[in-house]
């Protein structure tokens, strides 16, 4: 079967670091995506990992372990504008299977 | 990156009617998809829009309810047929970028069925 798990909600303080975890089970795995979605808007692409390891892109980094079916998104130097939902999605062949999303609230 | 536009951006429809949503991409893309995001939920894949052939539907979605056209590599339509309030949702078009390392979403069509 296919299953993507991530926490429903997280809170953090401005300037802090937060790690959002995602575990997945899917056949035909072909990459792990992270998206940011602000309320009322479409998802915005953040990162793509297909090989094990850490991909760093400014304040955001994404990690993948294929053997463990595990990924995380790391957000550094949090800003108020980072308050949003973060969606983990595993690619099965060419199709993206989404988790339920993690709603992150950043407080001053 | 691919620029995707959708029309209409939002609509309010009566039960039993149908609405066709258009998706236009600024470049030719091989893979196009239609997703649904119900209120407070994550995204669910409806179907893959195939150019020149019938769309490939996911479990729980059928062609009679969600007919899809893809006449060329830059355009697709999704029709929501015989609508009910349960069809109230955001419908999003999505494409895979060159190299398959990115996948982009259109701005979405917000549908409310009364």
PDB file of C-alpha atoms in Angstrom:
ATOM      1  CA  UNK A   1       0.000   0.000   0.000  1.00  0.00           C
ATOM      2  CA  UNK A   2       0.922   3.660   0.011  1.00  0.00           C
ATOM      3  CA  UNK A   3       1.229   5.724   3.151  1.00  0.00           C
ATOM      4  CA  UNK A   4       2.727   9.109   3.963  1.00  0.00           C
ATOM      5  CA  UNK A   5       2.891  10.222   7.604  1.00  0.00           C
ATOM      6  CA  UNK A   6       3.795  13.620   9.003  1.00  0.00           C
ATOM      7  CA  UNK A   7       2.797  15.504  12.151  1.00  0.00           C
ATOM      8  CA  UNK A   8      -0.418  17.465  11.926  1.00  0.00           C
ATOM      9  CA  UNK A   9       0.738  20.598  13.689  1.00  0.00           C
ATOM     10  CA  UNK A  10       3.930  22.169  14.999  1.00  0.00           C
ATOM     11  CA  UNK A  11       4.770  25.450  16.663  1.00  0.00           C
ATOM     12  CA  UNK A  12       8.066  27.306  16.857  1.00  0.00           C
ATOM     13  CA  UNK A  13       9.511  30.691  17.757  1.00  0.00           C
ATOM     14  CA  UNK A  14      10.799  33.306  15.361  1.00  0.00           C
ATOM     15  CA  UNK A  15      14.535  32.850  14.780  1.00  0.00           C
ATOM     16  CA  UNK A  16      14.515  29.212  15.866  1.00  0.00           C
ATOM     17  CA  UNK A  17      15.078  26.009  13.894  1.00  0.00           C
ATOM     18  CA  UNK A  18      12.318  23.480  13.228  1.00  0.00           C
ATOM     19  CA  UNK A  19      12.454  19.994  11.718  1.00  0.00           C
ATOM     20  CA  UNK A  20       9.368  18.495  10.080  1.00  0.00           C
ATOM     21  CA  UNK A  21       9.553  14.729   9.716  1.00  0.00           C
ATOM     22  CA  UNK A  22       7.922  12.533   7.091  1.00  0.00           C
ATOM     23  CA  UNK A  23       7.838   8.769   6.756  1.00  0.00           C
ATOM     24  CA  UNK A  24       6.608   7.075   3.615  1.00  0.00           C
ATOM     25  CA  UNK A  25       5.750   3.709   2.159  1.00  0.00           C
ATOM     26  CA  UNK A  26       5.179   3.470  -1.554  1.00  0.00           C
ATOM     27  CA  UNK A  27       5.997   1.167  -4.407  1.00  0.00           C
ATOM     28  CA  UNK A  28       7.922   2.508  -7.358  1.00  0.00           C
ATOM     29  CA  UNK A  29       9.524   5.251  -5.235  1.00  0.00           C
ATOM     30  CA  UNK A  30      11.023   7.897  -7.462  1.00  0.00           C
ATOM     31  CA  UNK A  31      11.745  10.883  -5.247  1.00  0.00           C
ATOM     32  CA  UNK A  32      10.498  12.877  -2.251  1.00  0.00           C
ATOM     33  CA  UNK A  33       9.086  16.396  -2.585  1.00  0.00           C
ATOM     34  CA  UNK A  34       8.380  19.115  -0.059  1.00  0.00           C
ATOM     35  CA  UNK A  35       5.919  21.922  -0.714  1.00  0.00           C
ATOM     36  CA  UNK A  36       4.901  25.016   1.217  1.00  0.00           C
ATOM     37  CA  UNK A  37       1.266  26.057   1.136  1.00  0.00           C
ATOM     38  CA  UNK A  38      -0.083  29.268   2.624  1.00  0.00           C
ATOM     39  CA  UNK A  39      -3.776  29.394   3.418  1.00  0.00           C
ATOM     40  CA  UNK A  40      -5.860  29.963   0.299  1.00  0.00           C
ATOM     41  CA  UNK A  41      -2.919  29.531  -2.057  1.00  0.00           C
ATOM     42  CA  UNK A  42      -1.538  26.751  -4.246  1.00  0.00           C
ATOM     43  CA  UNK A  43       1.427  24.640  -3.076  1.00  0.00           C
ATOM     44  CA  UNK A  44       4.863  26.067  -3.839  1.00  0.00           C
ATOM     45  CA  UNK A  45       7.725  23.703  -4.654  1.00  0.00           C
ATOM     46  CA  UNK A  46      10.493  23.707  -2.022  1.00  0.00           C
ATOM     47  CA  UNK A  47      12.716  20.682  -2.600  1.00  0.00           C
ATOM     48  CA  UNK A  48      13.235  17.343  -4.276  1.00  0.00           C
ATOM     49  CA  UNK A  49      15.383  14.463  -3.008  1.00  0.00           C
ATOM     50  CA  UNK A  50      15.928  11.214  -4.842  1.00  0.00           C
ATOM     51  CA  UNK A  51      19.341  10.206  -3.418  1.00  0.00           C
ATOM     52  CA  UNK A  52      20.173   9.739   0.249  1.00  0.00           C
ATOM     53  CA  UNK A  53      21.534  12.770   1.983  1.00  0.00           C
ATOM     54  CA  UNK A  54      20.964  16.417   2.716  1.00  0.00           C
ATOM     55  CA  UNK A  55      20.081  19.064   0.142  1.00  0.00           C
ATOM     56  CA  UNK A  56      20.551  22.622   1.354  1.00  0.00           C
ATOM     57  CA  UNK A  57      18.814  25.588  -0.225  1.00  0.00           C
ATOM     58  CA  UNK A  58      19.185  28.779   1.761  1.00  0.00           C
ATOM     59  CA  UNK A  59      17.250  28.627   5.030  1.00  0.00           C
ATOM     60  CA  UNK A  60      15.585  25.366   3.985  1.00  0.00           C
ATOM     61  CA  UNK A  61      17.221  21.934   3.849  1.00  0.00           C
ATOM     62  CA  UNK A  62      15.737  18.544   3.056  1.00  0.00           C
ATOM     63  CA  UNK A  63      17.052  15.119   3.978  1.00  0.00           C
ATOM     64  CA  UNK A  64      16.235  11.684   2.607  1.00  0.00           C
ATOM     65  CA  UNK A  65      16.972   8.131   3.745  1.00  0.00           C
ATOM     66  CA  UNK A  66      15.567   5.682   1.227  1.00  0.00           C
ATOM     67  CA  UNK A  67      16.400   2.610   3.309  1.00  0.00           C
ATOM     68  CA  UNK A  68      14.390   4.004   6.232  1.00  0.00           C
ATOM     69  CA  UNK A  69      11.586   5.549   4.168  1.00  0.00           C
ATOM     70  CA  UNK A  70      12.238   8.821   5.972  1.00  0.00           C
ATOM     71  CA  UNK A  71      12.666  12.462   5.111  1.00  0.00           C
ATOM     72  CA  UNK A  72      12.745  15.735   6.961  1.00  0.00           C
ATOM     73  CA  UNK A  73      12.498  19.393   6.105  1.00  0.00           C
ATOM     74  CA  UNK A  74      14.668  21.695   8.194  1.00  0.00           C
ATOM     75  CA  UNK A  75      13.789  25.370   8.447  1.00  0.00           C
ATOM     76  CA  UNK A  76      16.388  27.689   9.985  1.00  0.00           C
ATOM     77  CA  UNK A  77      16.131  31.275  11.223  1.00  0.00           C
ATOM     78  CA  UNK A  78      12.381  31.046  11.244  1.00  0.00           C
ATOM     79  CA  UNK A  79      10.390  34.070  10.147  1.00  0.00           C
ATOM     80  CA  UNK A  80       6.749  34.878  10.722  1.00  0.00           C
ATOM     81  CA  UNK A  81       6.099  34.399   7.005  1.00  0.00           C
ATOM     82  CA  UNK A  82       7.124  30.740   7.365  1.00  0.00           C
ATOM     83  CA  UNK A  83       3.799  30.069   9.075  1.00  0.00           C
ATOM     84  CA  UNK A  84       2.160  27.752   6.540  1.00  0.00           C
ATOM     85  CA  UNK A  85       1.386  24.113   5.834  1.00  0.00           C
ATOM     86  CA  UNK A  86       4.278  21.941   4.679  1.00  0.00           C
ATOM     87  CA  UNK A  87       3.378  19.017   2.478  1.00  0.00           C
ATOM     88  CA  UNK A  88       5.499  15.916   2.067  1.00  0.00           C
ATOM     89  CA  UNK A  89       4.895  13.973  -1.167  1.00  0.00           C
ATOM     90  CA  UNK A  90       6.426  10.732  -2.414  1.00  0.00           C
ATOM     91  CA  UNK A  91       6.624  10.158  -6.135  1.00  0.00           C
ATOM     92  CA  UNK A  92       5.377   6.763  -7.272  1.00  0.00           C
ATOM     93  CA  UNK A  93       6.627   6.432 -10.842  1.00  0.00           C
ATOM     94  CA  UNK A  94       5.254   9.792 -12.122  1.00  0.00           C
ATOM     95  CA  UNK A  95       2.487  10.359  -9.568  1.00  0.00           C
ATOM     96  CA  UNK A  96       2.814  12.368  -6.358  1.00  0.00           C
ATOM     97  CA  UNK A  97       1.217  10.899  -3.252  1.00  0.00           C
ATOM     98  CA  UNK A  98       0.735  13.537  -0.566  1.00  0.00           C
ATOM     99  CA  UNK A  99       0.751  13.358   3.179  1.00  0.00           C
ATOM    100  CA  UNK A 100      -1.827  15.253   5.198  1.00  0.00           C
ATOM    101  CA  UNK A 101       0.507  18.208   5.643  1.00  0.00           C
ATOM    102  CA  UNK A 102       2.036  19.793   8.732  1.00  0.00           C
ATOM    103  CA  UNK A 103       0.646  23.139   9.812  1.00  0.00           C
ATOM    104  CA  UNK A 104       3.495  25.222  11.235  1.00  0.00           C
ATOM    105  CA  UNK A 105       2.802  28.271  13.356  1.00  0.00           C
ATOM    106  CA  UNK A 106       5.678  30.635  14.068  1.00  0.00           C
ATOM    107  CA  UNK A 107       5.288  32.883  17.093  1.00  0.00           C
ATOM    108  CA  UNK A 108       7.187  36.091  17.834  1.00  0.00           C
TER     109      UNK A 108
ATOM    110  CA  UNK B   1      10.001  26.966 -14.175  1.00  0.00           C
ATOM    111  CA  UNK B   2       6.645  26.377 -15.844  1.00  0.00           C
ATOM    112  CA  UNK B   3       3.988  29.056 -15.502  1.00  0.00           C
ATOM    113  CA  UNK B   4       0.519  27.587 -15.123  1.00  0.00           C
ATOM    114  CA  UNK B   5      -2.774  29.443 -15.343  1.00  0.00           C
ATOM    115  CA  UNK B   6      -6.240  28.152 -14.567  1.00  0.00           C
ATOM    116  CA  UNK B   7      -9.675  29.456 -15.444  1.00  0.00           C
ATOM    117  CA  UNK B   8     -11.944  30.150 -13.682  1.00  0.00           C
ATOM    118  CA  UNK B   9     -10.140  31.024 -10.454  1.00  0.00           C
ATOM    119  CA  UNK B  10     -13.351  30.447  -8.510  1.00  0.00           C
ATOM    120  CA  UNK B  11     -17.001  29.704  -9.096  1.00  0.00           C
ATOM    121  CA  UNK B  12     -20.230  29.087  -7.253  1.00  0.00           C
ATOM    122  CA  UNK B  13     -22.414  26.506  -8.941  1.00  0.00           C
ATOM    123  CA  UNK B  14     -25.807  24.939  -8.450  1.00  0.00           C
ATOM    124  CA  UNK B  15     -26.276  21.288  -7.661  1.00  0.00           C
ATOM    125  CA  UNK B  16     -26.696  19.140 -10.784  1.00  0.00           C
ATOM    126  CA  UNK B  17     -24.794  21.433 -13.133  1.00  0.00           C
ATOM    127  CA  UNK B  18     -21.328  20.932 -14.647  1.00  0.00           C
ATOM    128  CA  UNK B  19     -18.225  23.125 -14.685  1.00  0.00           C
ATOM    129  CA  UNK B  20     -15.222  22.906 -17.000  1.00  0.00           C
ATOM    130  CA  UNK B  21     -11.874  24.084 -15.655  1.00  0.00           C
ATOM    131  CA  UNK B  22      -9.092  25.048 -18.032  1.00  0.00           C
ATOM    132  CA  UNK B  23      -5.352  24.682 -17.453  1.00  0.00           C
ATOM    133  CA  UNK B  24      -2.817  26.433 -19.672  1.00  0.00           C
ATOM    134  CA  UNK B  25       0.974  25.999 -19.408  1.00  0.00           C
ATOM    135  CA  UNK B  26       3.506  28.384 -20.932  1.00  0.00           C
ATOM    136  CA  UNK B  27       5.660  25.545 -22.292  1.00  0.00           C
ATOM    137  CA  UNK B  28       5.177  22.054 -23.656  1.00  0.00           C
ATOM    138  CA  UNK B  29       5.092  19.452 -20.905  1.00  0.00           C
ATOM    139  CA  UNK B  30       4.818  15.708 -21.094  1.00  0.00           C
ATOM    140  CA  UNK B  31       3.001  15.010 -17.855  1.00  0.00           C
ATOM    141  CA  UNK B  32      -0.066  16.899 -16.657  1.00  0.00           C
ATOM    142  CA  UNK B  33      -2.181  15.984 -13.649  1.00  0.00           C
ATOM    143  CA  UNK B  34      -5.391  17.072 -11.956  1.00  0.00           C
ATOM    144  CA  UNK B  35      -5.593  17.161  -8.152  1.00  0.00           C
ATOM    145  CA  UNK B  36      -8.338  17.951  -5.686  1.00  0.00           C
ATOM    146  CA  UNK B  37      -7.908  19.533  -2.268  1.00  0.00           C
ATOM    147  CA  UNK B  38     -10.999  19.389  -0.099  1.00  0.00           C
ATOM    148  CA  UNK B  39     -11.374  21.874   2.756  1.00  0.00           C
ATOM    149  CA  UNK B  40      -8.746  21.290   5.430  1.00  0.00           C
ATOM    150  CA  UNK B  41      -7.324  18.288   3.570  1.00  0.00           C
ATOM    151  CA  UNK B  42      -4.202  17.536   1.599  1.00  0.00           C
ATOM    152  CA  UNK B  43      -4.034  16.937  -2.143  1.00  0.00           C
ATOM    153  CA  UNK B  44      -5.548  13.890  -3.831  1.00  0.00           C
ATOM    154  CA  UNK B  45      -4.681  12.894  -7.387  1.00  0.00           C
ATOM    155  CA  UNK B  46      -7.748  12.638  -9.626  1.00  0.00           C
ATOM    156  CA  UNK B  47      -6.119  11.608 -12.890  1.00  0.00           C
ATOM    157  CA  UNK B  48      -3.207  11.901 -15.263  1.00  0.00           C
ATOM    158  CA  UNK B  49      -4.141  13.832 -18.412  1.00  0.00           C
ATOM    159  CA  UNK B  50      -2.678  12.017 -21.401  1.00  0.00           C
ATOM    160  CA  UNK B  51      -2.152  13.827 -24.671  1.00  0.00           C
ATOM    161  CA  UNK B  52      -3.965  12.092 -27.495  1.00  0.00           C
ATOM    162  CA  UNK B  53      -5.543   9.369 -25.381  1.00  0.00           C
ATOM    163  CA  UNK B  54      -7.950   8.854 -22.507  1.00  0.00           C
ATOM    164  CA  UNK B  55      -6.923  10.094 -19.061  1.00  0.00           C
ATOM    165  CA  UNK B  56      -5.733   7.621 -16.422  1.00  0.00           C
ATOM    166  CA  UNK B  57      -7.972   7.844 -13.346  1.00  0.00           C
ATOM    167  CA  UNK B  58      -7.082   7.040  -9.757  1.00  0.00           C
ATOM    168  CA  UNK B  59      -9.145   4.784  -7.576  1.00  0.00           C
ATOM    169  CA  UNK B  60     -12.387   6.491  -6.617  1.00  0.00           C
ATOM    170  CA  UNK B  61     -12.520   8.757  -9.656  1.00  0.00           C
ATOM    171  CA  UNK B  62     -14.319   7.940 -12.919  1.00  0.00           C
ATOM    172  CA  UNK B  63     -14.463   9.443 -16.372  1.00  0.00           C
ATOM    173  CA  UNK B  64     -18.216  10.025 -16.304  1.00  0.00           C
ATOM    174  CA  UNK B  65     -17.871  12.283 -13.282  1.00  0.00           C
ATOM    175  CA  UNK B  66     -14.558  13.952 -14.187  1.00  0.00           C
ATOM    176  CA  UNK B  67     -14.074  13.935 -17.965  1.00  0.00           C
ATOM    177  CA  UNK B  68     -10.661  15.256 -18.987  1.00  0.00           C
ATOM    178  CA  UNK B  69      -9.353  16.523 -22.299  1.00  0.00           C
ATOM    179  CA  UNK B  70      -5.745  17.093 -23.346  1.00  0.00           C
ATOM    180  CA  UNK B  71      -5.661  18.193 -26.967  1.00  0.00           C
ATOM    181  CA  UNK B  72      -2.007  19.259 -26.931  1.00  0.00           C
ATOM    182  CA  UNK B  73       1.097  19.502 -24.731  1.00  0.00           C
ATOM    183  CA  UNK B  74       0.214  22.864 -23.176  1.00  0.00           C
ATOM    184  CA  UNK B  75      -3.513  22.642 -22.408  1.00  0.00           C
ATOM    185  CA  UNK B  76      -5.974  20.473 -20.516  1.00  0.00           C
ATOM    186  CA  UNK B  77      -9.522  20.698 -19.199  1.00  0.00           C
ATOM    187  CA  UNK B  78     -11.247  18.992 -16.278  1.00  0.00           C
ATOM    188  CA  UNK B  79     -15.045  18.902 -16.103  1.00  0.00           C
ATOM    189  CA  UNK B  80     -16.826  18.318 -12.812  1.00  0.00           C
ATOM    190  CA  UNK B  81     -20.144  16.808 -13.873  1.00  0.00           C
ATOM    191  CA  UNK B  82     -23.522  16.658 -12.160  1.00  0.00           C
ATOM    192  CA  UNK B  83     -22.120  18.517  -9.176  1.00  0.00           C
ATOM    193  CA  UNK B  84     -23.131  18.000  -5.565  1.00  0.00           C
ATOM    194  CA  UNK B  85     -22.036  19.934  -2.451  1.00  0.00           C
ATOM    195  CA  UNK B  86     -19.441  17.201  -1.807  1.00  0.00           C
ATOM    196  CA  UNK B  87     -17.607  18.395  -4.916  1.00  0.00           C
ATOM    197  CA  UNK B  88     -16.864  21.728  -3.245  1.00  0.00           C
ATOM    198  CA  UNK B  89     -13.097  21.792  -3.312  1.00  0.00           C
ATOM    199  CA  UNK B  90     -10.029  23.362  -4.848  1.00  0.00           C
ATOM    200  CA  UNK B  91      -9.062  21.768  -8.165  1.00  0.00           C
ATOM    201  CA  UNK B  92      -5.419  22.087  -9.166  1.00  0.00           C
ATOM    202  CA  UNK B  93      -3.590  21.411 -12.388  1.00  0.00           C
ATOM    203  CA  UNK B  94       0.017  20.211 -12.046  1.00  0.00           C
ATOM    204  CA  UNK B  95       2.910  19.580 -14.417  1.00  0.00           C
ATOM    205  CA  UNK B  96       6.309  17.956 -14.159  1.00  0.00           C
ATOM    206  CA  UNK B  97       9.185  20.221 -15.074  1.00  0.00           C
ATOM    207  CA  UNK B  98      12.014  19.363 -17.417  1.00  0.00           C
ATOM    208  CA  UNK B  99      14.337  16.762 -15.881  1.00  0.00           C
ATOM    209  CA  UNK B 100      11.536  15.555 -13.562  1.00  0.00           C
ATOM    210  CA  UNK B 101      13.197  17.202 -10.568  1.00  0.00           C
ATOM    211  CA  UNK B 102      10.360  19.642 -10.071  1.00  0.00           C
ATOM    212  CA  UNK B 103       6.594  19.528 -10.168  1.00  0.00           C
ATOM    213  CA  UNK B 104       4.555  22.704 -10.261  1.00  0.00           C
ATOM    214  CA  UNK B 105       0.971  23.521  -9.405  1.00  0.00           C
ATOM    215  CA  UNK B 106      -1.394  25.990 -10.943  1.00  0.00           C
ATOM    216  CA  UNK B 107      -3.144  28.596  -8.780  1.00  0.00           C
ATOM    217  CA  UNK B 108      -6.201  26.376  -8.380  1.00  0.00           C
ATOM    218  CA  UNK B 109      -9.926  26.740  -9.038  1.00  0.00           C
ATOM    219  CA  UNK B 110     -12.046  27.201  -5.930  1.00  0.00           C
ATOM    220  CA  UNK B 111     -15.420  25.578  -6.459  1.00  0.00           C
ATOM    221  CA  UNK B 112     -18.417  25.936  -4.177  1.00  0.00           C
ATOM    222  CA  UNK B 113     -21.500  23.870  -4.977  1.00  0.00           C
ATOM    223  CA  UNK B 114     -24.772  24.941  -3.388  1.00  0.00           C
TER     224      UNK B 114
END
